[in-house]
mmCIF file of C-alpha atoms and ligand atoms in Angstrom:
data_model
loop_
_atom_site.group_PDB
_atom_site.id
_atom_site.type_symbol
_atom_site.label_atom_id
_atom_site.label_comp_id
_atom_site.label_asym_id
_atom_site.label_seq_id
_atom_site.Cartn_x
_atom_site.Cartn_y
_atom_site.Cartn_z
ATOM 1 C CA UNK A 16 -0.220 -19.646 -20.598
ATOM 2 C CA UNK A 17 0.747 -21.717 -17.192
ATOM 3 C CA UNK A 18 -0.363 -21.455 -14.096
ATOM 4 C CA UNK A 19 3.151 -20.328 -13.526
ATOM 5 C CA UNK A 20 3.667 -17.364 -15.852
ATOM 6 C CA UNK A 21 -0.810 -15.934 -15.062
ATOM 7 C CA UNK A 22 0.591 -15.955 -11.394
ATOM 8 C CA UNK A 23 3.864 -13.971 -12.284
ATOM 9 C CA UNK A 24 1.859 -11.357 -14.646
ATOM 10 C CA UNK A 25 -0.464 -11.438 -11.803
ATOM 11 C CA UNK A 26 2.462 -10.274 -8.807
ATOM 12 C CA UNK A 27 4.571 -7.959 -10.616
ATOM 13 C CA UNK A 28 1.876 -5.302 -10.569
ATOM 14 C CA UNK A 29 0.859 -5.733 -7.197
ATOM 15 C CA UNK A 30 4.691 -5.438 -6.055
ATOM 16 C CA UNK A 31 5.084 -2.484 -8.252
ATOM 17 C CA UNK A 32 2.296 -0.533 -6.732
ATOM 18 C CA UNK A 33 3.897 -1.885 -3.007
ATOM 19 C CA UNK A 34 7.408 -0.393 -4.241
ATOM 20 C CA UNK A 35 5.047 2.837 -5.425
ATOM 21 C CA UNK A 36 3.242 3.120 -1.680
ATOM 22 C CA UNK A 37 6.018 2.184 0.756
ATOM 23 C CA UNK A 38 8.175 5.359 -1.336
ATOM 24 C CA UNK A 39 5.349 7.468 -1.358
ATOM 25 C CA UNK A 40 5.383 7.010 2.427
ATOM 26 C CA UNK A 41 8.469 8.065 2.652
ATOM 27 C CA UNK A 42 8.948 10.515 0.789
ATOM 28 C CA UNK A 43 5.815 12.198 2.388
ATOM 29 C CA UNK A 44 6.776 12.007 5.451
ATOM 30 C CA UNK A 45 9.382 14.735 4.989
ATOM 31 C CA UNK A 46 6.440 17.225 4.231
ATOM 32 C CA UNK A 47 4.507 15.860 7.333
ATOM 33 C CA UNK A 48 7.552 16.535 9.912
ATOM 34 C CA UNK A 49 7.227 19.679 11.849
ATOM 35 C CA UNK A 50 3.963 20.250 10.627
ATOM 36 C CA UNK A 51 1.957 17.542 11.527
ATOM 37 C CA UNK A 52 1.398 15.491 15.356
ATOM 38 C CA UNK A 53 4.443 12.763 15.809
ATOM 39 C CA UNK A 54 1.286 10.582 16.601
ATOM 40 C CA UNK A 55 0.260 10.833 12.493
ATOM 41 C CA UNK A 56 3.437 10.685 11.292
ATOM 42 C CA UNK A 57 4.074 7.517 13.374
ATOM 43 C CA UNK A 58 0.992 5.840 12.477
ATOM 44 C CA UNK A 59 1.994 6.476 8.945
ATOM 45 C CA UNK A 60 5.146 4.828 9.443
ATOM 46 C CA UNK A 61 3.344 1.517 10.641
ATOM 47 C CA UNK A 62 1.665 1.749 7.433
ATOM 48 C CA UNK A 63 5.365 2.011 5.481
ATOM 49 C CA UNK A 64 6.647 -0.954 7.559
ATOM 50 C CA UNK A 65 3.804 -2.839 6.644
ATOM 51 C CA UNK A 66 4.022 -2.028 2.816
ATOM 52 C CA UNK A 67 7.870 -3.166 3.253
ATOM 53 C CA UNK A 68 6.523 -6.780 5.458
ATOM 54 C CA UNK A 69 4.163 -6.937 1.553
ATOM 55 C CA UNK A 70 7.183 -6.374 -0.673
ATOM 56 C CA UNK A 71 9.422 -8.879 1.072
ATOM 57 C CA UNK A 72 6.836 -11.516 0.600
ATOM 58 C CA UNK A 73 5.723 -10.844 -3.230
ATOM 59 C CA UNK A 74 9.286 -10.782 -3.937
ATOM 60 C CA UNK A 75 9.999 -13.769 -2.557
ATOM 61 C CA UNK A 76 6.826 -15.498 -4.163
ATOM 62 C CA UNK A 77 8.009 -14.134 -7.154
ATOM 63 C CA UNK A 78 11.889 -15.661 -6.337
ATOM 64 C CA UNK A 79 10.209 -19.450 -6.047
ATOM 65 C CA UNK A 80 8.500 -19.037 -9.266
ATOM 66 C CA UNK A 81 12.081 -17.945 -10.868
ATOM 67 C CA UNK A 82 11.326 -14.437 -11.599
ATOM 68 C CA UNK A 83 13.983 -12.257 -12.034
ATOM 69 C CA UNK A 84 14.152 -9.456 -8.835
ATOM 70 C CA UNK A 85 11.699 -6.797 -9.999
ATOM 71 C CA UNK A 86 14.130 -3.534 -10.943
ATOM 72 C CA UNK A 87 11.177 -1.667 -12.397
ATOM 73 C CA UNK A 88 9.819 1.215 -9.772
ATOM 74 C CA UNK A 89 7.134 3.877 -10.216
ATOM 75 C CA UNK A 90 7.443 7.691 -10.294
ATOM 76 C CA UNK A 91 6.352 9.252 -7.239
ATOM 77 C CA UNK A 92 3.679 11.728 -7.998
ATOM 78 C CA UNK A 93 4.172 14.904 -7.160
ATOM 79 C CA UNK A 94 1.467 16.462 -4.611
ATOM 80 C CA UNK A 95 1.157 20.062 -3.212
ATOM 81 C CA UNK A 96 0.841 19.714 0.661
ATOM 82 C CA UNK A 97 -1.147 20.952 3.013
ATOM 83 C CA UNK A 98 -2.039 17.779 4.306
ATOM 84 C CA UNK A 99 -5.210 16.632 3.638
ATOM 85 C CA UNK A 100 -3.765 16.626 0.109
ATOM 86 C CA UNK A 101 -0.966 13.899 1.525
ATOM 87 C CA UNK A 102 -3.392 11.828 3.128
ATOM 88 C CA UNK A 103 -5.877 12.238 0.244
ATOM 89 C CA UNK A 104 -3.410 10.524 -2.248
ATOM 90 C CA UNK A 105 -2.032 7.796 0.344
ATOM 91 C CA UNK A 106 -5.998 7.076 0.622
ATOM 92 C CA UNK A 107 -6.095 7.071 -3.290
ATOM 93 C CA UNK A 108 -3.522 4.591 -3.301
ATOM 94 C CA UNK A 109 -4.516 2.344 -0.587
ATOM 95 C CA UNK A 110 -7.836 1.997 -2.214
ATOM 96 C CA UNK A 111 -6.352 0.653 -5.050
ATOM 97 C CA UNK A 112 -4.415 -1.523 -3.424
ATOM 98 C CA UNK A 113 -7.852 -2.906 -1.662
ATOM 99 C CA UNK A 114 -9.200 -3.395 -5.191
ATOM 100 C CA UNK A 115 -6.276 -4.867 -6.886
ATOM 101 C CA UNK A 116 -5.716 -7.408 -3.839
ATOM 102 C CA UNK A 117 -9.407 -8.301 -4.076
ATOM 103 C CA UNK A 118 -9.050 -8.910 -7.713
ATOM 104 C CA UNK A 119 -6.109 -10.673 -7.553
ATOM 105 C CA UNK A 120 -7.486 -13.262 -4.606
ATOM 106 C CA UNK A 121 -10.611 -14.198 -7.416
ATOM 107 C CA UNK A 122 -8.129 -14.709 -9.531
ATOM 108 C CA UNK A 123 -6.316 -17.277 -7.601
ATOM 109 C CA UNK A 124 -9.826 -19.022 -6.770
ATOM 110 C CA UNK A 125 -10.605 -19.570 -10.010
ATOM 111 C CA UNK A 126 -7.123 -20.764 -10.627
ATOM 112 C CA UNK A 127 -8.187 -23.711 -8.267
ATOM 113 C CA UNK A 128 -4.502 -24.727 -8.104
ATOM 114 C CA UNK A 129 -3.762 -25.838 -4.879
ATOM 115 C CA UNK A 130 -0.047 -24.893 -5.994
ATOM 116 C CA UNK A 131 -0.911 -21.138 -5.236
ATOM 117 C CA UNK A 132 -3.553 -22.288 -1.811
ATOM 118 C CA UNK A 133 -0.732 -20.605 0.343
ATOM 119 C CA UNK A 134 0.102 -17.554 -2.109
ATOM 120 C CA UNK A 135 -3.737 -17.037 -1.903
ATOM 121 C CA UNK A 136 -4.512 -16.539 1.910
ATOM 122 C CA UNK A 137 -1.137 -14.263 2.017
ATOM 123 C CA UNK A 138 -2.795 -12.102 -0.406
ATOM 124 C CA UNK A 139 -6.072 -11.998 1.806
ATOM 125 C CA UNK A 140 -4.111 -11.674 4.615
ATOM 126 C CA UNK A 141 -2.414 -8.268 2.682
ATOM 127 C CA UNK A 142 -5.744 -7.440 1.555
ATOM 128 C CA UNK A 143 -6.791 -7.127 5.407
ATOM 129 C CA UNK A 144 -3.884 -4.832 6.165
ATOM 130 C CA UNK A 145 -4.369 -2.716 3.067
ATOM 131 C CA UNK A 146 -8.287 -2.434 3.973
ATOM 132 C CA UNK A 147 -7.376 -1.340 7.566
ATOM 133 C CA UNK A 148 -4.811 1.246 5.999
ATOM 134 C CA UNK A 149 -7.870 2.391 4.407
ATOM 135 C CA UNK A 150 -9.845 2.575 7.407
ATOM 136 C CA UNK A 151 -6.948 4.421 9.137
ATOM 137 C CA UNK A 152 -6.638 6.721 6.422
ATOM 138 C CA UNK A 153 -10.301 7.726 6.230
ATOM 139 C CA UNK A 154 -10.539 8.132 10.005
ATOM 140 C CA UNK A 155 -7.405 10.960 10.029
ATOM 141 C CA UNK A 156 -9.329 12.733 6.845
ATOM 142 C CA UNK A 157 -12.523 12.856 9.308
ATOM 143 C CA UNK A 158 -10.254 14.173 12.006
ATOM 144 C CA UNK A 159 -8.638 16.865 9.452
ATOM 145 C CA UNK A 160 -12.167 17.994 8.534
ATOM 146 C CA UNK A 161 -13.671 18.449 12.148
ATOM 147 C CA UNK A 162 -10.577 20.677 12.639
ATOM 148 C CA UNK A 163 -11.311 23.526 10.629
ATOM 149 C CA UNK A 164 -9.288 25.859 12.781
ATOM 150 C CA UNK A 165 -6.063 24.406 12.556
ATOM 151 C CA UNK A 166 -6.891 23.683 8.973
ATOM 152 C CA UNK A 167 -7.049 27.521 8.416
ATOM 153 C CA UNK A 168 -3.533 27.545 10.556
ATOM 154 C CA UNK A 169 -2.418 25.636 8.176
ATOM 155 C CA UNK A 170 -2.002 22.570 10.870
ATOM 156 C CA UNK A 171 -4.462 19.992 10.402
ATOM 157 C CA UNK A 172 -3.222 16.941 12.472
HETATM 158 FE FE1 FE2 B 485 0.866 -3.031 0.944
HETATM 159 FE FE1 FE2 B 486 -1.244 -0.130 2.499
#
């Protein structure tokens, strides 16, 4: 197989599972509004802009390597609020993200192509953002927990 075509099979997941996140996003955000501080439910819209900024650039990677635009999407899965559950699975997701990104930059080491040098340090430079998504994420479930009382409200943000 060429460098070309392991680098392809390489980026179509990854933008797959960026498609996947940046709908999850927004399709949870409908369950967050009314319920949930605008100062969540804006931070989780950096995180959907940012998933966007990661789409534009695999896809366009993908573009110089003539790949066909990627039609394919994922299912959103469906999730029960309250929201603990919500940030629970954008957590689940993130941290896959983390690991696939991580996999995916040993991959392009090995590679030792210096075709793909650039392609590389945008990945770690995703990889940082997804890792600080993480971060985020984890931070707002620590929040959720400490706030038992508006948990039992029913309001945990
Ligand atoms: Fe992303
Ligand atoms: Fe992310």
């Amino acid at each position: 197989m060429t460098n070309r075509l392991k680098v392809l099979s390489l980026l179509e997941p990854l933008l797959l599972d960026e498609y996947l996140q940046r709908d999850v996003y927004d399709t949870y955000s409908y369950y967050l509004f009314g319920l949930c501080s605008p100062k969540l439910q804006e931070h989780l819209s950096s995180h959907r802009t940012e998933e966007d900024k990661h789409i534009k650039l695999l896809q366009r990677y993908m573009m110089s390597l003539r790949a066909a635009p990627l039609l394919k999407r994922l299912p959103i899965p469906v999730i029960n609020p309250p929201i603990g559950n919500i940030l629970f699975k954008n957590l689940e997701l993130e941290m896959a993200a983390v690991a696939q990104y991580s996999k995916a930059v040993l991959v392009l080491d090995a590679l030792k192509d210096p075709a793909f040098v650039s392609l590389k340090v945008d990945l770690e430079n995703i990889l940082i953002e997804e890792q600080e998504h993480v971060h985020d994420l984890q931070q707002w479930l620590r929040e959720d927990i400490r706030s038992e009382e508006a948990k039992a409200a029913g309001k945990v943000c």
